[in-house]
Coordinates of C-alpha atoms and ligand atoms in Angstrom, one line a residue:
Chain A
X1 CA 7.8 -56.8 -200.9
X2 CA 7.7 -58.8 -197.8
X3 CA 6.1 -57.1 -194.7
X4 CA 7.5 -58.6 -191.6
X5 CA 6.2 -57.5 -188.3
X6 CA 8.7 -58.3 -185.1
X7 CA 7.2 -58.3 -181.6
X8 CA 9.7 -56.9 -179.3
X9 CA 9.6 -56.9 -175.4
X10 CA 11.6 -54.9 -172.8
X11 CA 13.1 -57.0 -170.3
X12 CA 15.5 -56.9 -167.4
X13 CA 19.1 -57.4 -168.4
X14 CA 20.2 -61.0 -168.0
X15 CA 22.7 -60.1 -165.1
X16 CA 19.7 -58.7 -162.9
X17 CA 19.4 -60.2 -159.4
X18 CA 15.3 -60.6 -159.1
X19 CA 13.8 -59.0 -156.0
X20 CA 10.5 -57.6 -154.9
X21 CA 9.0 -54.9 -153.0
X22 CA 5.5 -54.0 -151.6
X23 CA 5.3 -57.5 -149.5
X24 CA 6.4 -59.4 -152.6
X25 CA 3.8 -58.3 -155.0
X26 CA 5.8 -55.6 -157.3
X27 CA 9.1 -56.5 -159.2
X28 CA 11.8 -54.4 -157.8
X29 CA 13.1 -52.2 -160.8
X30 CA 15.1 -50.0 -159.0
X31 CA 18.8 -50.0 -160.5
X32 CA 17.7 -52.7 -163.1
X33 CA 18.7 -52.2 -166.6
X34 CA 16.3 -53.0 -169.3
X35 CA 17.4 -54.5 -172.6
X36 CA 15.4 -55.9 -176.0
X37 CA 14.4 -59.4 -175.0
X38 CA 17.4 -61.8 -176.3
X39 CA 15.2 -63.8 -178.5
X40 CA 13.7 -60.9 -180.1
X41 CA 17.1 -59.7 -181.2
X42 CA 17.3 -63.2 -183.1
X43 CA 13.8 -62.6 -184.6
X44 CA 14.6 -59.2 -185.6
X45 CA 18.0 -60.1 -187.0
X46 CA 16.3 -62.7 -189.3
X47 CA 13.7 -60.3 -190.2
X48 CA 16.3 -57.9 -191.4
X49 CA 18.3 -60.7 -193.3
X50 CA 15.1 -61.8 -195.3
X51 CA 14.3 -58.1 -196.4
X52 CA 17.9 -56.9 -197.2
X53 CA 18.4 -55.1 -200.1
X54 CA 15.0 -53.6 -200.6
X55 CA 13.3 -57.2 -200.5
X56 CA 10.8 -55.5 -197.9
X57 CA 10.3 -54.0 -194.7
X58 CA 10.6 -54.6 -191.0
X59 CA 8.3 -53.0 -188.6
X60 CA 8.8 -53.6 -184.9
X61 CA 5.8 -53.3 -182.1
X62 CA 6.1 -53.0 -178.6
X63 CA 3.3 -52.9 -175.9
X64 CA 4.5 -50.8 -173.4
X65 CA 4.8 -47.4 -171.4
X66 CA 7.1 -44.5 -172.7
X67 CA 10.0 -45.9 -170.8
X68 CA 10.3 -48.7 -173.4
X69 CA 11.4 -46.3 -176.3
X70 CA 15.2 -46.8 -175.7
X71 CA 14.7 -50.6 -176.3
X72 CA 12.6 -49.4 -179.6
X73 CA 15.3 -47.1 -180.7
X74 CA 17.8 -50.1 -180.4
X75 CA 15.8 -52.2 -182.7
X76 CA 15.4 -49.4 -184.9
X77 CA 19.3 -48.8 -184.8
X78 CA 19.7 -52.6 -185.5
X79 CA 17.8 -52.2 -188.8
X80 CA 14.2 -52.2 -188.4
X81 CA 12.3 -49.9 -190.9
X82 CA 9.8 -48.2 -188.4
X83 CA 8.4 -48.9 -184.9
X84 CA 4.8 -48.9 -183.3
X85 CA 4.5 -48.6 -179.3
X86 CA 1.2 -49.2 -178.1
X87 CA 1.0 -47.1 -175.2
X88 CA 0.0 -49.4 -172.2
X89 CA 1.2 -51.5 -169.3
X90 CA 1.7 -55.0 -170.8
X91 CA -0.6 -56.7 -168.4
X92 CA -0.3 -60.0 -169.5
X93 CA 0.7 -62.1 -172.8
X94 CA -3.1 -62.1 -173.7
X95 CA -3.4 -58.0 -173.1
X96 CA -0.3 -57.9 -175.6
X97 CA -1.4 -60.2 -178.1
X98 CA -4.7 -58.9 -178.4
X99 CA -3.4 -55.4 -179.0
X100 CA -0.9 -56.3 -181.3
X101 CA -3.7 -58.6 -183.3
X102 CA -6.0 -55.4 -183.6
X103 CA -2.9 -53.7 -185.4
X104 CA -2.3 -56.4 -187.4
X105 CA -5.8 -56.6 -188.5
X106 CA -5.7 -52.8 -189.6
X107 CA -2.2 -53.2 -191.2
X108 CA -1.6 -56.7 -192.4
X109 CA 2.0 -58.3 -192.4
X110 CA 3.4 -61.4 -194.5
X111 CA 5.0 -62.7 -191.7
X112 CA 5.0 -62.0 -187.6
X113 CA 7.9 -63.0 -185.7
X114 CA 8.1 -63.0 -181.9
X115 CA 10.9 -64.5 -179.7
X116 CA 10.4 -68.1 -178.1
X117 CA 9.5 -66.5 -175.1
X118 CA 10.2 -63.2 -172.9
X119 CA 12.9 -63.8 -170.2
X120 CA 11.0 -62.1 -167.5
X121 CA 7.4 -63.9 -167.7
X122 CA 8.5 -66.9 -170.1
X123 CA 5.1 -67.7 -171.1
X124 CA 5.8 -68.4 -175.0
X125 CA 2.3 -67.4 -175.2
X126 CA 2.4 -64.4 -177.3
X127 CA 2.9 -66.2 -180.5
X128 CA 0.2 -68.7 -180.4
X129 CA -2.4 -66.0 -178.7
X130 CA -1.6 -64.0 -182.0
X131 CA -2.0 -67.0 -184.5
X132 CA -5.5 -67.6 -182.6
X133 CA -6.6 -64.2 -182.7
X134 CA -6.0 -63.8 -186.4
X135 CA -6.9 -67.3 -187.2
X136 CA -3.4 -68.2 -188.7
X137 CA -0.8 -70.7 -188.4
X138 CA 1.5 -70.5 -185.4
X139 CA 4.8 -72.3 -184.6
X140 CA 6.0 -71.7 -181.1
X141 CA 9.6 -72.4 -180.9
X142 CA 11.6 -72.5 -184.3
X143 CA 15.3 -72.9 -184.7
X144 CA 15.5 -72.2 -188.6
X145 CA 13.3 -70.0 -190.9
X146 CA 13.8 -70.1 -194.6
X147 CA 11.4 -68.3 -197.3
X148 CA 10.3 -68.4 -200.7
X149 CA 7.7 -66.3 -202.5
X150 CA 4.8 -68.5 -201.4
X151 CA 5.8 -70.3 -198.2
X152 CA 8.2 -70.4 -195.4
X153 CA 10.0 -73.7 -194.5
X154 CA 10.9 -73.9 -190.6
X155 CA 12.4 -76.2 -188.0
X156 CA 10.4 -76.5 -185.1
X157 CA 12.0 -77.9 -182.0
X158 CA 10.7 -80.9 -180.5
X159 CA 11.7 -83.0 -177.4
X160 CA 15.0 -84.9 -178.6
X161 CA 14.8 -83.9 -182.3
X162 CA 13.3 -81.4 -184.7
X163 CA 10.5 -81.2 -187.2
X164 CA 10.5 -79.6 -190.7
X165 CA 7.4 -77.7 -191.6
X166 CA 6.4 -75.7 -194.4
X167 CA 3.8 -73.2 -193.9
X168 CA 2.0 -70.5 -196.0
X169 CA 1.9 -66.8 -195.5
X170 CA 1.1 -65.2 -193.1
X171 CA 1.8 -67.1 -190.0
X172 CA 3.5 -66.3 -186.5
X173 CA 6.7 -68.0 -185.3
X174 CA 8.6 -67.8 -182.0
X175 CA 12.1 -67.5 -183.0
X176 CA 15.0 -69.2 -180.6
X177 CA 18.8 -69.8 -181.3
X178 CA 19.8 -71.2 -184.7
X179 CA 17.4 -68.9 -186.5
X180 CA 19.9 -65.9 -186.8
X181 CA 22.9 -64.3 -185.1
X182 CA 22.0 -61.0 -183.3
X183 CA 23.1 -58.0 -184.8
X184 CA 25.1 -55.2 -183.2
X185 CA 23.8 -51.7 -184.3
X186 CA 26.6 -49.8 -186.2
X187 CA 27.2 -45.6 -185.7
X188 CA 25.0 -45.1 -189.1
X189 CA 22.2 -47.3 -187.6
X190 CA 22.4 -45.3 -184.4
X191 CA 22.2 -42.0 -186.3
X192 CA 19.4 -43.1 -188.3
X193 CA 17.1 -44.6 -185.5
X194 CA 16.6 -41.1 -184.1
X195 CA 14.7 -40.2 -187.2
X196 CA 13.1 -43.3 -187.9
X197 CA 9.1 -43.5 -187.7
X198 CA 7.8 -44.4 -184.3
X199 CA 4.0 -44.7 -184.1
X200 CA 2.3 -44.3 -180.8
X201 CA -1.1 -45.7 -180.5
X202 CA -3.4 -46.0 -178.0
X203 CA -4.7 -49.4 -176.5
X204 CA -8.0 -50.6 -177.0
X205 CA -9.9 -52.4 -174.1
X206 CA -9.5 -56.2 -173.3
X207 CA -11.2 -58.4 -170.8
X208 CA -8.7 -59.3 -168.1
X209 CA -8.1 -63.2 -167.8
X210 CA -5.3 -63.4 -165.4
X211 CA -3.4 -61.1 -162.7
X212 CA 0.0 -62.0 -161.0
X213 CA -0.9 -61.5 -157.4
X214 CA 2.7 -62.3 -155.6
X215 CA 6.2 -63.6 -156.2
X216 CA 8.3 -65.9 -154.6
X217 CA 12.2 -66.4 -154.7
X218 CA 13.6 -69.9 -154.6
X219 CA 14.5 -71.4 -151.2
X220 CA 18.2 -70.9 -150.6
X221 CA 20.3 -74.0 -150.8
X222 CA 22.2 -75.2 -147.7
X223 CA 25.9 -75.7 -147.6
X224 CA 27.9 -77.5 -150.4
X225 CA 29.2 -81.0 -149.3
X226 CA 32.8 -81.2 -150.9
X227 CA 34.1 -84.5 -151.6
X228 CA 37.7 -85.0 -152.3
X229 CA 39.0 -85.1 -155.6
X230 CA 40.7 -88.4 -155.2
X231 CA 37.4 -90.2 -154.2
X232 CA 34.8 -89.7 -156.6
X233 CA 33.2 -93.1 -155.5
X234 CA 32.3 -91.4 -152.2
X235 CA 30.0 -89.0 -154.3
X236 CA 28.5 -91.8 -155.9
X237 CA 27.7 -93.2 -152.5
X238 CA 26.3 -89.9 -151.3
X239 CA 24.3 -89.6 -154.5
X240 CA 22.9 -92.9 -153.7
X241 CA 22.2 -93.4 -150.1
X242 CA 21.9 -89.5 -148.8
X243 CA 20.4 -87.6 -152.0
X244 CA 18.7 -90.7 -153.3
X245 CA 18.9 -89.4 -156.9
X246 CA 20.6 -92.4 -158.5
Chain B
X1 CA -18.0 -79.4 -165.0
X2 CA -15.0 -81.6 -165.3
X3 CA -11.1 -81.5 -166.0
X4 CA -9.8 -82.0 -169.4
X5 CA -5.9 -83.5 -169.7
X6 CA -4.5 -83.5 -173.2
X7 CA -2.3 -86.5 -173.0
X8 CA 0.6 -85.8 -175.2
X9 CA 2.3 -89.0 -177.0
X10 CA 5.3 -89.3 -178.5
X11 CA 5.6 -92.2 -181.5
X12 CA 2.5 -93.7 -180.0
X13 CA 3.6 -94.0 -176.4
X14 CA 2.9 -91.6 -173.5
X15 CA 6.1 -90.1 -171.8
X16 CA 6.7 -89.5 -168.0
X17 CA 5.8 -85.8 -168.4
X18 CA 2.2 -86.9 -169.7
X19 CA 1.8 -89.3 -166.5
X20 CA 2.9 -86.3 -164.3
X21 CA 0.3 -83.9 -166.3
X22 CA -2.5 -86.6 -165.5
X23 CA -1.6 -87.4 -161.9
X24 CA -1.5 -83.5 -161.5
X25 CA -4.7 -83.0 -163.3
X26 CA -6.4 -85.6 -161.1
X27 CA -5.5 -83.9 -158.1
X28 CA -7.3 -80.7 -159.4
X29 CA -10.2 -82.9 -160.3
X30 CA -10.1 -84.2 -156.6
X31 CA -9.9 -80.5 -155.2
X32 CA -13.1 -79.6 -157.3
X33 CA -15.1 -82.9 -156.8
X34 CA -15.3 -83.5 -160.2
X35 CA -13.9 -85.9 -162.7
X36 CA -11.0 -86.3 -165.1
X37 CA -11.4 -86.9 -168.7
X38 CA -8.4 -87.5 -170.8
X39 CA -7.8 -86.7 -174.8
X40 CA -5.2 -88.3 -176.6
X41 CA -4.5 -87.3 -180.3
X42 CA -3.0 -89.5 -182.7
X43 CA -2.0 -93.3 -183.0
X44 CA -1.9 -94.9 -179.4
X45 CA -2.6 -98.6 -179.0
X46 CA -5.6 -99.4 -176.8
X47 CA -4.0 -100.7 -173.6
X48 CA -1.7 -97.8 -173.7
X49 CA -4.9 -95.3 -173.6
X50 CA -6.5 -97.4 -170.9
X51 CA -3.5 -97.4 -168.9
X52 CA -4.0 -93.5 -168.4
X53 CA -6.5 -95.0 -165.8
X54 CA -3.9 -95.7 -163.5
X55 CA -2.8 -92.0 -163.0
X56 CA -6.4 -90.9 -162.8
X57 CA -8.3 -90.7 -165.8
X58 CA -11.8 -92.0 -165.7
X59 CA -12.4 -91.7 -169.6
X60 CA -10.0 -91.3 -172.3
X61 CA -11.2 -89.6 -175.6
X62 CA -9.2 -91.3 -178.4
X63 CA -8.7 -89.2 -181.6
X64 CA -7.4 -91.4 -184.2
X65 CA -8.2 -89.3 -187.4
X66 CA -5.7 -89.8 -189.8
X67 CA -5.1 -86.4 -190.5
X68 CA -4.3 -86.1 -187.1
X69 CA -1.6 -88.5 -186.9
X70 CA 1.3 -85.9 -186.6
X71 CA 1.1 -82.8 -184.3
X72 CA -0.4 -79.6 -186.2
X73 CA -0.6 -77.0 -184.0
X74 CA -4.2 -75.2 -185.2
X75 CA -5.9 -78.6 -185.6
X76 CA -4.9 -80.1 -182.1
X77 CA -6.0 -76.8 -180.5
X78 CA -9.1 -77.1 -182.2
X79 CA -10.0 -80.7 -181.3
X80 CA -8.8 -80.3 -177.7
X81 CA -11.0 -77.2 -177.4
X82 CA -14.0 -79.0 -179.1
X83 CA -13.7 -81.9 -176.5
X84 CA -13.5 -79.4 -173.5
X85 CA -16.9 -77.9 -174.7
X86 CA -18.4 -81.3 -175.4
X87 CA -17.2 -82.4 -171.9
X88 CA -18.0 -79.4 -170.0
X89 CA -14.5 -79.1 -169.1
X90 CA -13.8 -75.6 -167.5
X91 CA -10.2 -76.5 -166.6
X92 CA -7.8 -77.9 -169.3
X93 CA -4.6 -79.1 -168.4
X94 CA -1.4 -80.1 -170.5
X95 CA 2.4 -80.5 -170.2
X96 CA 4.6 -77.3 -170.8
X97 CA 6.3 -79.4 -173.6
X98 CA 7.1 -78.1 -176.9
X99 CA 3.9 -79.1 -178.3
X100 CA 2.2 -77.7 -175.1
X101 CA 3.9 -74.3 -175.5
X102 CA 2.2 -74.3 -178.7
X103 CA -1.5 -75.4 -177.7
X104 CA -1.9 -73.9 -174.5
X105 CA -1.9 -70.0 -175.8
X106 CA -4.4 -71.0 -178.5
X107 CA -6.4 -73.0 -176.2
X108 CA -6.7 -70.0 -173.9
X109 CA -8.0 -67.9 -176.8
X110 CA -10.3 -70.2 -177.9
X111 CA -11.8 -71.0 -174.5
X112 CA -11.5 -67.5 -173.5
X113 CA -9.4 -68.6 -170.6
X114 CA -6.4 -67.2 -168.6
X115 CA -3.4 -69.6 -169.2
X116 CA -1.0 -70.5 -166.4
X117 CA 1.9 -71.7 -168.4
X118 CA 5.0 -73.2 -166.3
X119 CA 3.0 -74.4 -163.4
X120 CA 5.0 -76.0 -160.8
X121 CA 2.5 -76.7 -158.0
X122 CA -1.1 -77.4 -157.6
X123 CA -3.4 -74.5 -157.7
X124 CA -4.8 -73.1 -154.5
X125 CA -8.3 -72.4 -154.6
X126 CA -9.4 -70.1 -151.6
X127 CA -12.4 -67.8 -151.4
X128 CA -13.2 -68.1 -155.1
X129 CA -9.6 -67.3 -156.0
X130 CA -8.0 -69.6 -158.3
X131 CA -3.9 -69.2 -158.2
X132 CA -1.2 -70.9 -159.6
X133 CA 2.4 -70.8 -158.8
X134 CA 4.8 -70.7 -162.0
X135 CA 8.4 -70.0 -162.8
X136 CA 9.1 -66.6 -164.0
X137 CA 12.3 -64.7 -164.6
X138 CA 13.9 -67.7 -166.3
X139 CA 13.8 -69.7 -162.9
X140 CA 15.0 -66.7 -160.9
X141 CA 11.7 -66.7 -158.9
X142 CA 8.3 -67.8 -159.1
X143 CA 5.1 -65.8 -159.7
X144 CA 1.6 -66.6 -158.3
X145 CA -1.2 -65.8 -161.1
X146 CA -4.6 -65.5 -160.4
X147 CA -6.7 -67.2 -163.3
X148 CA -10.0 -64.7 -163.0
X149 CA -11.6 -66.3 -166.0
X150 CA -14.4 -68.8 -165.9
X151 CA -12.3 -71.2 -168.0
X152 CA -8.5 -72.0 -167.4
X153 CA -5.7 -73.7 -168.9
X154 CA -2.6 -74.8 -167.0
X155 CA 0.5 -76.1 -168.7
X156 CA 2.7 -78.1 -166.2
X157 CA 6.5 -77.9 -166.0
X158 CA 7.8 -81.3 -166.5
X159 CA 9.6 -82.7 -163.5
X160 CA 7.6 -80.4 -161.2
X161 CA 4.9 -82.8 -160.2
X162 CA 5.2 -86.6 -159.0
X163 CA 3.5 -89.3 -160.7
X164 CA 0.8 -90.9 -158.6
X165 CA -0.6 -94.1 -159.5
X166 CA -3.5 -96.0 -158.2
X167 CA -6.6 -96.1 -160.4
X168 CA -7.5 -98.9 -162.5
X169 CA -8.0 -99.1 -166.3
X170 CA -9.9 -96.1 -167.9
X171 CA -12.6 -96.4 -170.3
X172 CA -11.7 -95.5 -173.8
X173 CA -13.9 -94.0 -176.3
X174 CA -13.6 -92.8 -179.9
X175 CA -13.9 -88.9 -180.1
X176 CA -14.6 -87.4 -183.7
X177 CA -14.7 -84.0 -184.7
X178 CA -14.9 -82.6 -188.2
X179 CA -11.5 -81.1 -188.8
X180 CA -11.5 -77.7 -190.4
X181 CA -9.5 -77.5 -193.7
X182 CA -8.1 -74.2 -192.8
X183 CA -6.5 -75.8 -189.6
X184 CA -4.2 -77.5 -192.0
X185 CA -2.2 -75.2 -193.6
X186 CA 1.1 -76.2 -192.4
X187 CA 2.7 -79.5 -193.7
X188 CA 5.2 -81.5 -192.1
X189 CA 8.0 -82.4 -194.5
X190 CA 10.1 -84.2 -191.8
X191 CA 10.7 -85.5 -188.4
X192 CA 14.0 -86.2 -187.1
X193 CA 14.3 -87.6 -183.8
X194 CA 17.2 -89.2 -181.8
X195 CA 15.7 -92.2 -180.2
X196 CA 18.7 -93.3 -178.5
X197 CA 19.1 -90.2 -176.6
X198 CA 17.1 -88.9 -173.7
X199 CA 15.4 -85.8 -174.5
X200 CA 16.9 -82.6 -172.2
X201 CA 13.5 -81.3 -171.0
X202 CA 12.1 -84.5 -169.6
X203 CA 15.4 -85.9 -168.4
X204 CA 15.7 -86.9 -164.5
X205 CA 19.4 -86.5 -164.7
X206 CA 21.4 -84.1 -166.6
X207 CA 25.0 -84.2 -166.9
X208 CA 26.0 -80.5 -168.3
X209 CA 29.5 -79.4 -169.3
X210 CA 31.1 -76.1 -170.0
X211 CA 34.1 -74.2 -171.4
X212 CA 36.4 -76.0 -169.0
X213 CA 36.2 -78.9 -171.0
X214 CA 38.6 -76.9 -173.4
X215 CA 37.1 -78.6 -176.8
X216 CA 34.2 -80.6 -178.6
X217 CA 36.8 -83.5 -178.6
X218 CA 36.4 -84.2 -174.9
X219 CA 32.8 -84.8 -174.7
X220 CA 33.3 -88.3 -175.0
X221 CA 33.8 -88.4 -171.0
X222 CA 30.5 -86.5 -170.8
X223 CA 28.6 -88.8 -173.0
X224 CA 29.8 -91.9 -171.4
X225 CA 28.9 -90.3 -168.0
X226 CA 25.4 -89.8 -168.9
X227 CA 24.9 -93.0 -170.7
X228 CA 25.9 -94.9 -167.6
X229 CA 23.4 -92.8 -165.8
X230 CA 20.6 -92.6 -168.3
X231 CA 20.9 -89.2 -168.5
X232 CA 20.6 -86.2 -171.1
X233 CA 23.6 -84.1 -171.8
X234 CA 23.7 -80.6 -171.7
X235 CA 25.8 -77.4 -172.0
X236 CA 26.6 -73.7 -171.5
X237 CA 25.9 -71.2 -173.8
X238 CA 29.6 -70.4 -175.0
X239 CA 29.8 -74.2 -175.8
X240 CA 26.8 -74.1 -178.2
X241 CA 27.9 -70.6 -179.6
X242 CA 31.3 -72.1 -180.3
X243 CA 29.6 -74.9 -182.2
X244 CA 30.9 -77.7 -179.9
X245 CA 27.5 -79.0 -179.2
X246 CA 24.3 -78.3 -180.9
X247 CA 22.1 -75.3 -179.5
X248 CA 19.4 -77.7 -178.3
X249 CA 21.7 -78.5 -175.5
X250 CA 22.2 -74.8 -174.3
X251 CA 20.3 -74.4 -170.8
X252 CA 20.4 -71.5 -169.3
X253 CA 18.2 -68.1 -169.0
X254 CA 18.3 -67.8 -172.8
X255 CA 18.6 -71.5 -173.6
X256 CA 16.3 -74.7 -172.0
X257 CA 15.2 -74.4 -168.3
X258 CA 15.7 -77.7 -166.7
X259 CA 14.3 -79.1 -163.5
X260 CA 15.9 -82.5 -163.1
X261 CA 16.4 -84.7 -159.9
X262 CA 20.1 -84.0 -160.6
X263 CA 22.0 -81.7 -162.3
X264 CA 25.9 -82.6 -162.5
X265 CA 27.8 -79.4 -164.0
X266 CA 31.4 -80.0 -165.2
X267 CA 33.8 -77.1 -165.9
X268 CA 31.0 -74.6 -165.8
X269 CA 31.5 -71.5 -163.9
X270 CA 27.9 -70.7 -162.8
X271 CA 27.1 -67.5 -164.3
X272 CA 23.7 -65.9 -163.3
X273 CA 22.3 -66.7 -166.7
X274 CA 23.3 -70.1 -166.4
X275 CA 22.2 -70.9 -162.9
X276 CA 18.6 -69.2 -164.0
X277 CA 18.0 -72.1 -166.1
X278 CA 19.1 -75.0 -163.9
X279 CA 18.5 -73.7 -160.2
X280 CA 15.3 -75.5 -159.9
X281 CA 17.0 -79.0 -160.1
X282 CA 16.5 -81.1 -157.1
X283 CA 20.1 -81.8 -156.4
X284 CA 23.1 -79.9 -158.0
X285 CA 26.5 -81.5 -158.0
X286 CA 29.6 -79.3 -159.5
X287 CA 32.8 -80.4 -160.5
X288 CA 35.5 -77.5 -161.2
X289 CA 38.8 -77.0 -160.7
X290 CA 38.3 -73.2 -159.3
X291 CA 37.2 -73.6 -155.5
X292 CA 36.1 -70.1 -156.0
X293 CA 33.7 -70.8 -159.3
X294 CA 30.2 -69.3 -158.1
X295 CA 28.4 -72.4 -158.9
X296 CA 29.6 -74.0 -155.6
X297 CA 27.4 -71.5 -153.8
X298 CA 24.4 -73.1 -155.3
X299 CA 25.6 -76.6 -155.1
X300 CA 24.6 -79.6 -153.0
X301 CA 27.8 -81.5 -153.6
X302 CA 31.0 -80.5 -155.1
X303 CA 34.2 -81.8 -156.2
X304 CA 37.1 -79.1 -156.4
X305 CA 39.4 -80.6 -159.2
X306 CA 40.5 -80.8 -162.7
X307 CA 37.5 -82.7 -165.0
X308 CA 40.4 -84.5 -166.9
X309 CA 41.5 -86.3 -163.7
X310 CA 38.0 -86.3 -162.0
X311 CA 35.7 -87.8 -164.5
X312 CA 37.7 -91.1 -165.6
X313 CA 37.6 -91.8 -161.8
X314 CA 33.9 -90.6 -161.4
X315 CA 33.1 -92.8 -164.5
X316 CA 35.1 -95.9 -163.0
X317 CA 32.8 -95.3 -159.8
X318 CA 29.7 -95.3 -161.4
X319 CA 30.4 -98.5 -163.6
X320 CA 31.4 -100.2 -160.0
X321 CA 28.1 -98.8 -158.4
X322 CA 26.0 -100.3 -161.3
X323 CA 28.0 -103.5 -161.0
X324 CA 27.1 -103.9 -157.4
X325 CA 23.7 -102.6 -157.7
Ligands
FAD1 C1 22.4 -62.0 -172.5 C2 23.1 -63.0 -172.2 C3 22.6 -64.2 -171.8 C4 23.1 -65.6 -171.5 N1 22.4 -66.8 -171.4 C5 23.2 -67.9 -171.0 C6 22.5 -69.0 -170.8 O1 21.2 -69.3 -171.1 N2 23.4 -70.2 -170.6 C7 24.5 -70.1 -170.0 O2 25.2 -71.0 -170.0 N3 25.1 -68.9 -170.3 C8 24.5 -67.7 -170.7 N4 25.2 -66.6 -170.8 C9 26.6 -66.5 -170.6 C10 27.2 -66.3 -169.0 O3 27.2 -65.2 -168.7 C11 28.6 -67.3 -169.3 O4 29.5 -66.3 -169.9 C12 28.7 -68.5 -169.3 O5 27.6 -69.2 -168.6 C13 29.7 -69.1 -168.9 O6 30.1 -70.5 -169.6 P1 31.0 -71.6 -168.8 O7 30.9 -71.6 -167.2 O8 31.1 -72.8 -169.8 O9 32.6 -70.8 -169.2 P2 33.4 -70.1 -168.5 O10 33.0 -69.0 -167.7 O11 34.7 -69.8 -169.0 O12 33.9 -71.0 -167.2 C14 34.7 -72.4 -167.4 C15 34.6 -72.9 -165.8 O13 35.6 -74.1 -166.0 C16 36.5 -74.1 -165.1 N5 37.4 -75.1 -165.7 C17 38.5 -74.8 -166.7 N6 39.0 -75.8 -166.7 C18 38.7 -76.7 -166.0 C19 39.4 -78.1 -165.7 N7 40.3 -78.8 -166.5 N8 38.4 -79.0 -165.0 C20 37.5 -78.4 -164.1 N9 37.0 -77.2 -164.3 C21 37.6 -76.4 -165.3 C22 36.9 -72.8 -164.5 O14 37.1 -72.8 -163.6 C23 35.6 -72.0 -164.9 O15 34.8 -72.0 -163.9 C24 24.5 -65.4 -171.2 C25 25.2 -64.2 -171.3 C26 24.5 -63.2 -171.7 C27 25.3 -61.7 -171.9
AMP2 N1 4.9 -56.0 -174.5 C1 5.4 -56.8 -175.5 N2 5.2 -56.1 -176.5 C2 5.6 -56.5 -177.7 N3 5.8 -57.9 -178.0 C3 5.8 -58.8 -176.7 C4 5.6 -58.0 -175.7 N4 5.8 -59.1 -174.5 C5 6.1 -60.2 -175.1 N5 6.2 -60.2 -176.4 C6 6.6 -60.9 -177.5 O1 6.3 -62.1 -177.2 C7 7.4 -63.1 -177.3 C8 7.1 -64.1 -176.2 O2 6.5 -63.8 -174.7 P1 5.9 -64.7 -174.0 O3 4.7 -65.2 -174.4 O4 5.5 -63.2 -172.6 O5 6.9 -65.4 -173.3 C9 8.5 -62.2 -177.1 O6 9.7 -62.8 -177.3 C10 8.2 -61.1 -177.5 O7 8.6 -61.2 -179.1

């Protein structure tokens, strides 16, 4: 029986226009729809495939306040067996990883999956921090994950290629596209999600190592300089003499 | 007190992103009136190592242990952490590459350090506060992060800091650490690198195409243009979802975030999720047959026209430019 833990985060929908309040110190959540992080959907889908047909269980874990429960229920509807919510604001990746690692120390898993990154803070940090806190291997970005009884084979993304690695359990991996196709919950899943166990756990004390103090939005670009479709040579000239990029 | 830079190599050679990170680390060392030490792991030739001095490294620690020839995340993190401790380095800098993303979080935990991943500018150090600007919300914004810990780890986004040359050859020393057996649980079976292609995250020019190209059979034009410009190729999400191009080329909010000097988007509408991953490009060129395509709103240069007519002319124009240059 393989026990898999999938770390899930609750992030602004990808169409969100990002704005800030309080003198650019707070993310403006007004009217923002929150979703299950797209990479975590991939991790979850693979976990479900690997345990399908009674071969194991999939627990999802989230560090978040009560408003993340809709996202947790979505993960249960997709097919997770049960869920844990650590009842705290996810201060930063270190805080999240520390809380999740404490939970894993008390409840061991064979395989721990995260997304390659959260689409809000994009750290790609939780997987590596978990690996270090638990003193087990971690692979930050994988494109493929296959398992046998004793070990897993993963493909790690590298610049201009890939690396094929075998790793014994337990280990942590950050999942990216290619690992699985996200699954859409069906009616039965949605019904059963309501009654699946969702444990709420209080956080432990953690030393603070970083703090977001403000946000900035990118400087707006000037007007587009249009070149006639008949004269791409003009574009090449502008890129050379004006923009100086070729 | 000192600054340690992990100088990543690819097949024994340092990449531009490494020189950027060394230059960046040198500037941080200068801010703090301290020296910059580089560490290299793997098989890198002595003159290549010494050349890191040109970008500001005073000393280069060379770890050439055979077991560490290829990247093993846990073991590399241990070696870098040991080097930081042995040299009293309280700031560790690395590139936010695929390997860097594996190392930075582990180093953060080992050194009890706050981690600024995806840094895009030099830290600001005012009144005892150490802050770093980093990308957030998939390129839709930046966050200024204060690292409140005594030790700090910073992973620099490729193409966001200019290479600065000036120093002379660095002194190279062997650095030996007893590698823990438990750090070598993972085994590399195979490394596949397409050496003839420019890697997307490091590319200075990216030629990217979307659904407007109609089908995979039409990518010959895209590759030809990219080859001529020494560019990497990229695509929109639906293109990789349809299997026209590999997933590793998909850029955007849920793909790779790029910040090249020049991003050329052909037959891509400019959906918010696509723009998220490319908007920090310095110059954006859009070619689209629809003048109302949202991409034109964030473009610096544009051509409203059919890609199948514009591209052959553009390719001819680039050839002519290259012949005359
Ligand atoms: C959760 C989520 C995450 C997403 N993440 C990403 C992401 O990371 N990256 C990403 O790219 N997308 C992402 N998307 C998808 C995104 O919303 C858009 O659907 C996608 O970017 C559109 O791709 P496209 O521009 O290639 O195709 P289309 O929107 O179909 O646009 C094709 C364009 O080509 C033009 N065109 C057609 N024919 C020609 C021609 N002959 N010559 C010139 N131009 C022509 C058209 O005018 C049009 O503008 C995401 C979506 C969701 C829901
Ligand atoms: N608050 C959270 N609770 C649980 N898991 C999280 C949380 N935030 C991030 N993660 C996991 O860590 C991955 C990487 O996040 P990040 O390091 O923020 O890029 C995500 O894809 C999730 O799998």
